[in-house]
PDB file of C-alpha atoms in Angstrom:
ATOM      1  CA  MET E  37       5.277 -18.358  -1.147  1.00 83.00           C
ATOM      2  CA  GLY E  38       3.417 -14.988  -1.340  1.00 92.00           C
ATOM      3  CA  LYS E  39       4.948 -11.802  -2.559  1.00 97.00           C
ATOM      4  CA  ILE E  40       5.074  -8.883  -0.186  1.00 98.00           C
ATOM      5  CA  VAL E  41       4.505  -5.208  -1.435  1.00 98.00           C
ATOM      6  CA  SER E  42       4.774  -2.127   0.424  1.00 98.00           C
ATOM      7  CA  PHE E  43       2.596   0.944  -0.504  1.00 97.00           C
ATOM      8  CA  SER E  44       4.807   3.846   0.180  1.00 94.00           C
ATOM      9  CA  ASN E  45       4.895   7.524  -0.032  1.00 90.00           C
ATOM     10  CA  GLN E  46       5.822   9.842   2.866  1.00 81.00           C
ATOM     11  CA  LYS E  47       3.750  12.698   1.515  1.00 80.00           C
ATOM     12  CA  GLY E  48       0.173  12.157   2.722  1.00 78.00           C
ATOM     13  CA  GLY E  49      -3.282  12.626   0.855  1.00 80.00           C
ATOM     14  CA  VAL E  50      -1.508  10.922  -2.295  1.00 86.00           C
ATOM     15  CA  GLY E  51      -4.308   8.000  -2.740  1.00 88.00           C
ATOM     16  CA  LYS E  52      -1.818   5.605  -0.984  1.00 94.00           C
ATOM     17  CA  THR E  53      -4.421   3.946   0.996  1.00 95.00           C
ATOM     18  CA  THR E  54      -6.816   4.048  -1.833  1.00 96.00           C
ATOM     19  CA  THR E  55      -4.533   2.252  -4.189  1.00 97.00           C
ATOM     20  CA  CYS E  56      -3.561  -0.335  -1.656  1.00 97.00           C
ATOM     21  CA  VAL E  57      -6.995  -1.169  -0.808  1.00 97.00           C
ATOM     22  CA  ASN E  58      -8.328  -1.242  -4.474  1.00 97.00           C
ATOM     23  CA  MET E  59      -5.639  -3.117  -5.887  1.00 98.00           C
ATOM     24  CA  ALA E  60      -5.838  -5.771  -2.836  1.00 98.00           C
ATOM     25  CA  ALA E  61      -9.678  -5.932  -3.516  1.00 98.00           C
ATOM     26  CA  TYR E  62      -8.991  -6.518  -7.487  1.00 98.00           C
ATOM     27  CA  LEU E  63      -6.492  -8.880  -6.772  1.00 98.00           C
ATOM     28  CA  ALA E  64      -9.001 -10.993  -4.548  1.00 98.00           C
ATOM     29  CA  SER E  65     -11.695 -10.775  -7.046  1.00 97.00           C
ATOM     30  CA  PHE E  66      -9.230 -12.312  -9.422  1.00 97.00           C
ATOM     31  CA  GLY E  67      -8.974 -15.459  -7.524  1.00 97.00           C
ATOM     32  CA  LYS E  68      -5.835 -14.185  -5.407  1.00 97.00           C
ATOM     33  CA  LYS E  69      -5.539 -14.888  -1.903  1.00 98.00           C
ATOM     34  CA  VAL E  70      -4.688 -11.647  -0.600  1.00 98.00           C
ATOM     35  CA  LEU E  71      -3.460 -10.046   2.837  1.00 98.00           C
ATOM     36  CA  LEU E  72      -3.675  -6.219   3.472  1.00 98.00           C
ATOM     37  CA  VAL E  73      -1.600  -5.308   6.570  1.00 98.00           C
ATOM     38  CA  ASP E  74      -2.544  -1.539   7.955  1.00 97.00           C
ATOM     39  CA  ILE E  75       0.416  -0.345   9.702  1.00 96.00           C
ATOM     40  CA  ASP E  76      -0.620   3.336   9.258  1.00 94.00           C
ATOM     41  CA  PRO E  77      -1.711   4.581  12.741  1.00 93.00           C
ATOM     42  CA  GLN E  78      -4.354   6.792  10.976  1.00 93.00           C
ATOM     43  CA  GLY E  79      -5.926   3.314   9.881  1.00 94.00           C
ATOM     44  CA  ASN E  80      -7.390   4.494   6.901  1.00 94.00           C
ATOM     45  CA  ALA E  81      -7.209   1.053   5.293  1.00 96.00           C
ATOM     46  CA  THR E  82      -8.756  -0.535   8.186  1.00 97.00           C
ATOM     47  CA  THR E  83     -11.947   1.732   8.200  1.00 95.00           C
ATOM     48  CA  GLY E  84     -11.751   1.653   4.373  1.00 95.00           C
ATOM     49  CA  LEU E  85     -12.678  -2.072   4.490  1.00 96.00           C
ATOM     50  CA  GLY E  86     -15.358  -1.735   6.982  1.00 94.00           C
ATOM     51  CA  PHE E  87     -13.885  -2.096  10.559  1.00 94.00           C
ATOM     52  CA  SER E  88     -14.123   0.459  13.275  1.00 89.00           C
ATOM     53  CA  LYS E  89     -10.550   0.807  14.805  1.00 84.00           C
ATOM     54  CA  SER E  90     -12.209   1.997  18.044  1.00 84.00           C
ATOM     55  CA  SER E  91     -13.760  -1.424  18.897  1.00 86.00           C
ATOM     56  CA  LEU E  92     -10.827  -3.772  17.576  1.00 90.00           C
ATOM     57  CA  LYS E  93      -9.347  -5.427  20.592  1.00 85.00           C
ATOM     58  CA  LYS E  94      -6.103  -7.122  18.398  1.00 87.00           C
ATOM     59  CA  SER E  95      -4.507  -5.653  15.689  1.00 93.00           C
ATOM     60  CA  VAL E  96      -0.895  -5.055  14.134  1.00 96.00           C
ATOM     61  CA  TYR E  97       0.036  -3.442  17.247  1.00 95.00           C
ATOM     62  CA  ASN E  98      -0.112  -6.849  19.200  1.00 94.00           C
ATOM     63  CA  VAL E  99       2.284  -8.519  16.505  1.00 95.00           C
ATOM     64  CA  LEU E 100       4.768  -6.136  16.617  1.00 95.00           C
ATOM     65  CA  ILE E 101       4.997  -5.039  20.018  1.00 94.00           C
ATOM     66  CA  ASP E 102       3.273  -7.987  22.113  1.00 93.00           C
ATOM     67  CA  ASP E 103       4.928 -10.735  19.712  1.00 92.00           C
ATOM     68  CA  GLU E 104       1.672 -12.281  18.974  1.00 94.00           C
ATOM     69  CA  LYS E 105       1.389 -14.387  15.865  1.00 94.00           C
ATOM     70  CA  ALA E 106      -0.132 -12.429  12.693  1.00 95.00           C
ATOM     71  CA  GLU E 107      -2.715 -15.381  12.191  1.00 94.00           C
ATOM     72  CA  ASP E 108      -4.316 -14.760  15.701  1.00 94.00           C
ATOM     73  CA  ASN E 109      -5.159 -11.002  14.492  1.00 95.00           C
ATOM     74  CA  ILE E 110      -6.101 -11.616  11.016  1.00 96.00           C
ATOM     75  CA  LEU E 111      -9.758 -10.698  10.171  1.00 96.00           C
ATOM     76  CA  LYS E 112     -11.566 -11.770   7.016  1.00 96.00           C
ATOM     77  CA  THR E 113     -13.329  -8.966   4.831  1.00 96.00           C
ATOM     78  CA  GLU E 114     -16.675  -9.043   2.923  1.00 95.00           C
ATOM     79  CA  VAL E 115     -14.410  -9.276  -0.224  1.00 96.00           C
ATOM     80  CA  GLU E 116     -13.725 -13.194  -0.754  1.00 96.00           C
ATOM     81  CA  ASN E 117     -10.174 -14.009  -0.649  1.00 97.00           C
ATOM     82  CA  LEU E 118      -9.318 -10.783   1.035  1.00 98.00           C
ATOM     83  CA  ASP E 119      -7.913 -10.510   4.590  1.00 98.00           C
ATOM     84  CA  ILE E 120      -6.659  -7.679   6.812  1.00 98.00           C
ATOM     85  CA  LEU E 121      -4.514  -7.536   9.554  1.00 98.00           C
ATOM     86  CA  PRO E 122      -5.779  -4.183  11.180  1.00 97.00           C
ATOM     87  CA  SER E 123      -4.834  -0.964  12.742  1.00 95.00           C
ATOM     88  CA  ASN E 124      -6.209   0.353  15.877  1.00 90.00           C
ATOM     89  CA  ILE E 125      -5.508   3.528  18.151  1.00 85.00           C
ATOM     90  CA  ASP E 126      -2.560   1.503  19.911  1.00 88.00           C
ATOM     91  CA  LEU E 127      -0.611   1.816  17.011  1.00 90.00           C
ATOM     92  CA  ALA E 128       0.170   5.377  17.429  1.00 85.00           C
ATOM     93  CA  GLY E 129       2.554   4.525  20.407  1.00 88.00           C
ATOM     94  CA  ALA E 130       4.169   1.870  18.551  1.00 89.00           C
ATOM     95  CA  GLU E 131       6.800   3.772  16.488  1.00 87.00           C
ATOM     96  CA  VAL E 132       8.374   4.636  20.113  1.00 90.00           C
ATOM     97  CA  GLU E 133       7.986   1.517  21.643  1.00 92.00           C
ATOM     98  CA  LEU E 134       9.572  -0.381  18.756  1.00 91.00           C
ATOM     99  CA  VAL E 135      12.785   1.683  19.194  1.00 89.00           C
ATOM    100  CA  TYR E 136      13.475  -0.533  22.359  1.00 88.00           C
ATOM    101  CA  LYS E 137      12.750  -4.086  20.489  1.00 90.00           C
ATOM    102  CA  ARG E 138      15.695  -6.305  19.418  1.00 88.00           C
ATOM    103  CA  GLY E 139      16.001  -6.212  15.790  1.00 91.00           C
ATOM    104  CA  ARG E 140      13.460  -3.393  15.873  1.00 94.00           C
ATOM    105  CA  GLU E 141      13.885  -2.972  11.790  1.00 94.00           C
ATOM    106  CA  LYS E 142      12.633  -6.436  11.194  1.00 95.00           C
ATOM    107  CA  VAL E 143      10.017  -7.057  13.440  1.00 96.00           C
ATOM    108  CA  LEU E 144       7.230  -7.174  11.053  1.00 96.00           C
ATOM    109  CA  LYS E 145       9.455  -9.183   8.276  1.00 96.00           C
ATOM    110  CA  THR E 146       9.694 -11.898  11.195  1.00 96.00           C
ATOM    111  CA  ALA E 147       6.141 -11.874  11.797  1.00 95.00           C
ATOM    112  CA  LEU E 148       4.903 -12.153   8.248  1.00 96.00           C
ATOM    113  CA  GLU E 149       6.966 -15.287   7.447  1.00 94.00           C
ATOM    114  CA  SER E 150       4.455 -17.868   8.274  1.00 90.00           C
ATOM    115  CA  ALA E 151       1.588 -15.634   7.075  1.00 92.00           C
ATOM    116  CA  ARG E 152       3.401 -15.856   3.383  1.00 93.00           C
ATOM    117  CA  GLU E 153       2.663 -19.549   2.928  1.00 92.00           C
ATOM    118  CA  LYS E 154      -1.083 -18.816   2.854  1.00 95.00           C
ATOM    119  CA  TYR E 155      -1.431 -15.730   0.916  1.00 97.00           C
ATOM    120  CA  ASP E 156      -0.389 -15.011  -3.031  1.00 97.00           C
ATOM    121  CA  TYR E 157       0.070 -11.534  -2.050  1.00 98.00           C
ATOM    122  CA  ILE E 158       0.523  -9.331   0.972  1.00 98.00           C
ATOM    123  CA  PHE E 159       0.054  -5.777   0.849  1.00 98.00           C
ATOM    124  CA  ILE E 160       1.255  -3.291   3.341  1.00 98.00           C
ATOM    125  CA  ASP E 161      -0.093   0.344   3.811  1.00 97.00           C
ATOM    126  CA  CYS E 162       2.460   2.506   5.128  1.00 95.00           C
ATOM    127  CA  PRO E 163       2.277   5.461   7.296  1.00 92.00           C
ATOM    128  CA  PRO E 164       2.772   8.827   5.417  1.00 89.00           C
ATOM    129  CA  SER E 165       6.224   8.998   7.135  1.00 85.00           C
ATOM    130  CA  LEU E 166       9.540   7.277   7.260  1.00 84.00           C
ATOM    131  CA  GLY E 167       9.919   6.333  10.845  1.00 88.00           C
ATOM    132  CA  LEU E 168      10.377   2.927  12.038  1.00 93.00           C
ATOM    133  CA  LEU E 169       6.946   1.723  11.001  1.00 94.00           C
ATOM    134  CA  THR E 170       7.615   2.310   7.330  1.00 94.00           C
ATOM    135  CA  ILE E 171      11.231   0.958   7.513  1.00 94.00           C
ATOM    136  CA  ASN E 172       9.635  -2.164   9.025  1.00 96.00           C
ATOM    137  CA  SER E 173       7.314  -2.358   5.884  1.00 96.00           C
ATOM    138  CA  LEU E 174      10.320  -1.782   3.471  1.00 96.00           C
ATOM    139  CA  ALA E 175      12.374  -4.258   5.138  1.00 96.00           C
ATOM    140  CA  ALA E 176       9.900  -7.084   5.024  1.00 97.00           C
ATOM    141  CA  ALA E 177       8.897  -6.021   1.298  1.00 97.00           C
ATOM    142  CA  ASP E 178       9.844  -7.719  -1.861  1.00 97.00           C
ATOM    143  CA  THR E 179       8.847  -4.605  -3.797  1.00 97.00           C
ATOM    144  CA  VAL E 180       7.525  -1.191  -3.206  1.00 97.00           C
ATOM    145  CA  ILE E 181       4.692   0.511  -5.205  1.00 97.00           C
ATOM    146  CA  ILE E 182       4.608   4.431  -5.219  1.00 95.00           C
ATOM    147  CA  PRO E 183       1.460   6.133  -5.609  1.00 94.00           C
ATOM    148  CA  ILE E 184       2.178   9.977  -6.658  1.00 91.00           C
ATOM    149  CA  GLN E 185      -0.489  12.619  -6.917  1.00 87.00           C
ATOM    150  CA  SER E 186      -0.433  14.277 -10.326  1.00 79.00           C
ATOM    151  CA  GLU E 187      -0.202  17.724  -8.820  1.00 77.00           C
ATOM    152  CA  TYR E 188       2.442  20.410  -8.077  1.00 72.00           C
ATOM    153  CA  TYR E 189       4.263  19.335  -4.899  1.00 74.00           C
ATOM    154  CA  ALA E 190       4.038  15.651  -5.833  1.00 73.00           C
ATOM    155  CA  LEU E 191       7.740  15.748  -6.826  1.00 74.00           C
ATOM    156  CA  GLU E 192       8.399  17.040  -3.507  1.00 73.00           C
ATOM    157  CA  GLY E 193      10.325  14.683  -1.284  1.00 69.00           C
ATOM    158  CA  LEU E 194      10.405  11.911  -3.784  1.00 79.00           C
ATOM    159  CA  SER E 195      14.138  11.708  -3.823  1.00 78.00           C
ATOM    160  CA  GLN E 196      14.174  11.689  -0.161  1.00 81.00           C
ATOM    161  CA  LEU E 197      11.726   8.644  -0.669  1.00 85.00           C
ATOM    162  CA  MET E 198      14.064   7.087  -3.138  1.00 88.00           C
ATOM    163  CA  ASN E 199      16.993   7.548  -0.935  1.00 88.00           C
ATOM    164  CA  SER E 200      15.283   5.540   2.037  1.00 89.00           C
ATOM    165  CA  ILE E 201      14.520   2.670  -0.254  1.00 92.00           C
ATOM    166  CA  THR E 202      18.349   2.948  -1.187  1.00 93.00           C
ATOM    167  CA  LEU E 203      19.387   2.860   2.273  1.00 93.00           C
ATOM    168  CA  VAL E 204      17.118  -0.066   3.217  1.00 94.00           C
ATOM    169  CA  LYS E 205      18.133  -1.812   0.390  1.00 95.00           C
ATOM    170  CA  GLN E 206      22.020  -1.692   1.604  1.00 95.00           C
ATOM    171  CA  HIS E 207      21.546  -2.385   5.122  1.00 94.00           C
ATOM    172  CA  LEU E 208      18.202  -4.415   5.964  1.00 95.00           C
ATOM    173  CA  ASN E 209      16.776  -5.843   2.472  1.00 96.00           C
ATOM    174  CA  ALA E 210      19.264  -6.191  -0.628  1.00 96.00           C
ATOM    175  CA  GLY E 211      16.655  -7.838  -2.563  1.00 96.00           C
ATOM    176  CA  LEU E 212      14.169  -4.634  -2.372  1.00 96.00           C
ATOM    177  CA  GLU E 213      12.827  -3.240  -5.672  1.00 95.00           C
ATOM    178  CA  VAL E 214      10.564  -0.601  -6.763  1.00 94.00           C
ATOM    179  CA  ASP E 215       7.528  -2.377  -8.630  1.00 93.00           C
ATOM    180  CA  GLY E 216       6.069   0.478 -10.226  1.00 92.00           C
ATOM    181  CA  VAL E 217       4.883   4.064  -9.727  1.00 94.00           C
ATOM    182  CA  VAL E 218       1.078   4.918  -9.787  1.00 95.00           C
ATOM    183  CA  LEU E 219      -0.280   8.332 -11.112  1.00 93.00           C
ATOM    184  CA  THR E 220      -3.280   8.936  -8.946  1.00 93.00           C
ATOM    185  CA  MET E 221      -6.081  11.884  -8.717  1.00 89.00           C
ATOM    186  CA  TYR E 222      -4.833  12.593 -12.414  1.00 87.00           C
ATOM    187  CA  ASP E 223      -7.175  15.244 -13.964  1.00 84.00           C
ATOM    188  CA  SER E 224      -6.945  14.986 -17.845  1.00 81.00           C
ATOM    189  CA  ARG E 225      -8.480  18.644 -18.527  1.00 80.00           C
ATOM    190  CA  SER E 226      -5.501  20.064 -16.161  1.00 80.00           C
ATOM    191  CA  LEU E 227      -2.315  21.417 -17.650  1.00 83.00           C
ATOM    192  CA  ILE E 228      -0.386  20.714 -14.482  1.00 81.00           C
ATOM    193  CA  SER E 229      -1.561  17.234 -14.303  1.00 81.00           C
ATOM    194  CA  LYS E 230      -0.288  16.366 -17.662  1.00 86.00           C
ATOM    195  CA  GLN E 231       3.094  18.364 -17.139  1.00 86.00           C
ATOM    196  CA  ILE E 232       3.628  16.413 -13.840  1.00 84.00           C
ATOM    197  CA  ALA E 233       2.748  13.095 -15.628  1.00 86.00           C
ATOM    198  CA  GLU E 234       5.488  13.785 -17.902  1.00 87.00           C
ATOM    199  CA  GLU E 235       8.070  14.664 -15.284  1.00 85.00           C
ATOM    200  CA  ILE E 236       7.227  11.627 -13.393  1.00 86.00           C
ATOM    201  CA  ARG E 237       7.717   9.354 -16.599  1.00 88.00           C
ATOM    202  CA  LYS E 238      11.008  11.281 -17.070  1.00 86.00           C
ATOM    203  CA  PHE E 239      12.096  10.348 -13.483  1.00 83.00           C
ATOM    204  CA  PHE E 240      10.941   6.642 -13.408  1.00 86.00           C
ATOM    205  CA  THR E 241      10.891   5.862 -17.066  1.00 83.00           C
ATOM    206  CA  LYS E 242       9.636   2.372 -17.354  1.00 86.00           C
ATOM    207  CA  ARG E 243       8.660   1.611 -14.114  1.00 90.00           C
ATOM    208  CA  VAL E 244       5.542   4.248 -14.079  1.00 93.00           C
ATOM    209  CA  PHE E 245       2.205   2.420 -14.796  1.00 96.00           C
ATOM    210  CA  GLU E 246       0.588   3.126 -18.178  1.00 94.00           C
ATOM    211  CA  ILE E 247      -2.863   3.136 -16.649  1.00 95.00           C
ATOM    212  CA  VAL E 248      -3.344   6.373 -14.318  1.00 94.00           C
ATOM    213  CA  VAL E 249      -6.364   6.632 -11.550  1.00 95.00           C
ATOM    214  CA  PRO E 250      -8.385   9.819 -12.408  1.00 93.00           C
ATOM    215  CA  ARG E 251     -10.084  11.907  -9.579  1.00 90.00           C
ATOM    216  CA  ASN E 252     -13.450  10.197  -9.006  1.00 91.00           C
ATOM    217  CA  VAL E 253     -15.861  11.050  -6.167  1.00 92.00           C
ATOM    218  CA  ARG E 254     -17.004   7.261  -6.229  1.00 94.00           C
ATOM    219  CA  LEU E 255     -13.581   6.292  -4.973  1.00 93.00           C
ATOM    220  CA  VAL E 256     -13.898   9.156  -2.048  1.00 91.00           C
ATOM    221  CA  GLU E 257     -17.411   7.637  -1.198  1.00 94.00           C
ATOM    222  CA  ALA E 258     -16.497   4.002  -1.136  1.00 94.00           C
ATOM    223  CA  SER E 259     -13.989   4.710   1.582  1.00 92.00           C
ATOM    224  CA  SER E 260     -16.496   6.390   3.898  1.00 92.00           C
ATOM    225  CA  TYR E 261     -18.953   3.470   3.629  1.00 94.00           C
ATOM    226  CA  GLY E 262     -16.287   1.344   4.335  1.00 94.00           C
ATOM    227  CA  LYS E 263     -16.172  -0.836   0.914  1.00 96.00           C
ATOM    228  CA  PRO E 264     -13.518  -1.089  -1.438  1.00 97.00           C
ATOM    229  CA  ILE E 265     -14.536   0.398  -5.269  1.00 96.00           C
ATOM    230  CA  VAL E 266     -15.174  -3.171  -6.617  1.00 96.00           C
ATOM    231  CA  VAL E 267     -18.054  -3.463  -4.021  1.00 95.00           C
ATOM    232  CA  HIS E 268     -19.416   0.170  -3.900  1.00 95.00           C
ATOM    233  CA  ASP E 269     -19.515   1.120  -7.421  1.00 95.00           C
ATOM    234  CA  PRO E 270     -17.633  -1.432 -10.062  1.00 95.00           C
ATOM    235  CA  LYS E 271     -19.067   0.660 -13.102  1.00 95.00           C
ATOM    236  CA  CYS E 272     -17.635   4.010 -12.044  1.00 96.00           C
ATOM    237  CA  THR E 273     -14.384   5.418 -13.672  1.00 95.00           C
ATOM    238  CA  GLY E 274     -12.157   4.915 -10.698  1.00 95.00           C
ATOM    239  CA  ALA E 275     -13.287   1.326 -10.322  1.00 97.00           C
ATOM    240  CA  ARG E 276     -12.443   0.985 -14.315  1.00 97.00           C
ATOM    241  CA  ALA E 277      -9.194   2.334 -13.454  1.00 97.00           C
ATOM    242  CA  TYR E 278      -8.001   0.373 -10.483  1.00 98.00           C
ATOM    243  CA  ARG E 279      -9.549  -2.845 -12.144  1.00 98.00           C
ATOM    244  CA  ALA E 280      -7.111  -2.239 -15.324  1.00 98.00           C
ATOM    245  CA  LEU E 281      -4.183  -1.229 -13.340  1.00 98.00           C
ATOM    246  CA  THR E 282      -4.584  -4.179 -11.280  1.00 98.00           C
ATOM    247  CA  MET E 283      -4.672  -6.338 -14.662  1.00 97.00           C
ATOM    248  CA  GLU E 284      -1.474  -4.280 -15.781  1.00 97.00           C
ATOM    249  CA  TYR E 285       0.264  -5.367 -12.473  1.00 97.00           C
ATOM    250  CA  LEU E 286      -0.547  -8.747 -12.887  1.00 96.00           C
ATOM    251  CA  ASP E 287       0.611  -8.704 -16.558  1.00 95.00           C
ATOM    252  CA  LYS E 288       4.172  -7.209 -15.496  1.00 91.00           C
ATOM    253  CA  GLU E 289       4.239 -10.017 -12.852  1.00 90.00           C
ATOM    254  CA  GLN E 290       3.928 -12.680 -15.291  1.00 87.00           C
ATOM    255  CA  LYS E 291       6.352 -11.179 -17.441  1.00 82.00           C
ATOM    256  CA  LYS E 292       9.059 -11.373 -14.717  1.00 74.00           C
TER     257      LYS E 292
END
């Protein structure tokens, strides 16, 4: 049965989608069967894997709101072993429409039960908010990965996110755990980056991944071309970081 991992941080612009997409792509390149679920109405993971949101007739919206099967809305990506349940423009209204559904916090969990049998990992890219879409993601997940930008405001709202994870654990998903924290957009020349990294390591102790992801223009380029970095430029510093991060993640998995 596949493991479901939610990538969550209610602060935008922290490298959440970049981390989700590239870790998924590297896991796939290592031979794991991976499904990426994009439940962010912005749809950046969808465009980051080469799909046009405006041209998609089916998406995760149809699964959440119309009760369609997840399998009927999954698309293959250009990366072997990596599939996506995409987002499109319809998802913008899903937050409101979910309010009226029975068991509204666990719609995604129910929808992904059959998909778990076909994948080693299911990664969920959450919106940068703590609304019903994110709650659905946390309720469905086995674990959470929290990408945090190595900048001054990174720690703002972190306690709110951890409180939300605690509440979901208490009321919706008793088995939910934090897999780890990924430091992104790290600038080794910046004193602030180093100080923030130290603060985050104090706060999360051993749950912070050793590998940090540096600022890298090729990572930005890759998403604009609709490709994961393993396809766009596998030799750049950003690619090497995400490859090493994914290997560290797998190593931690094997030790559990």
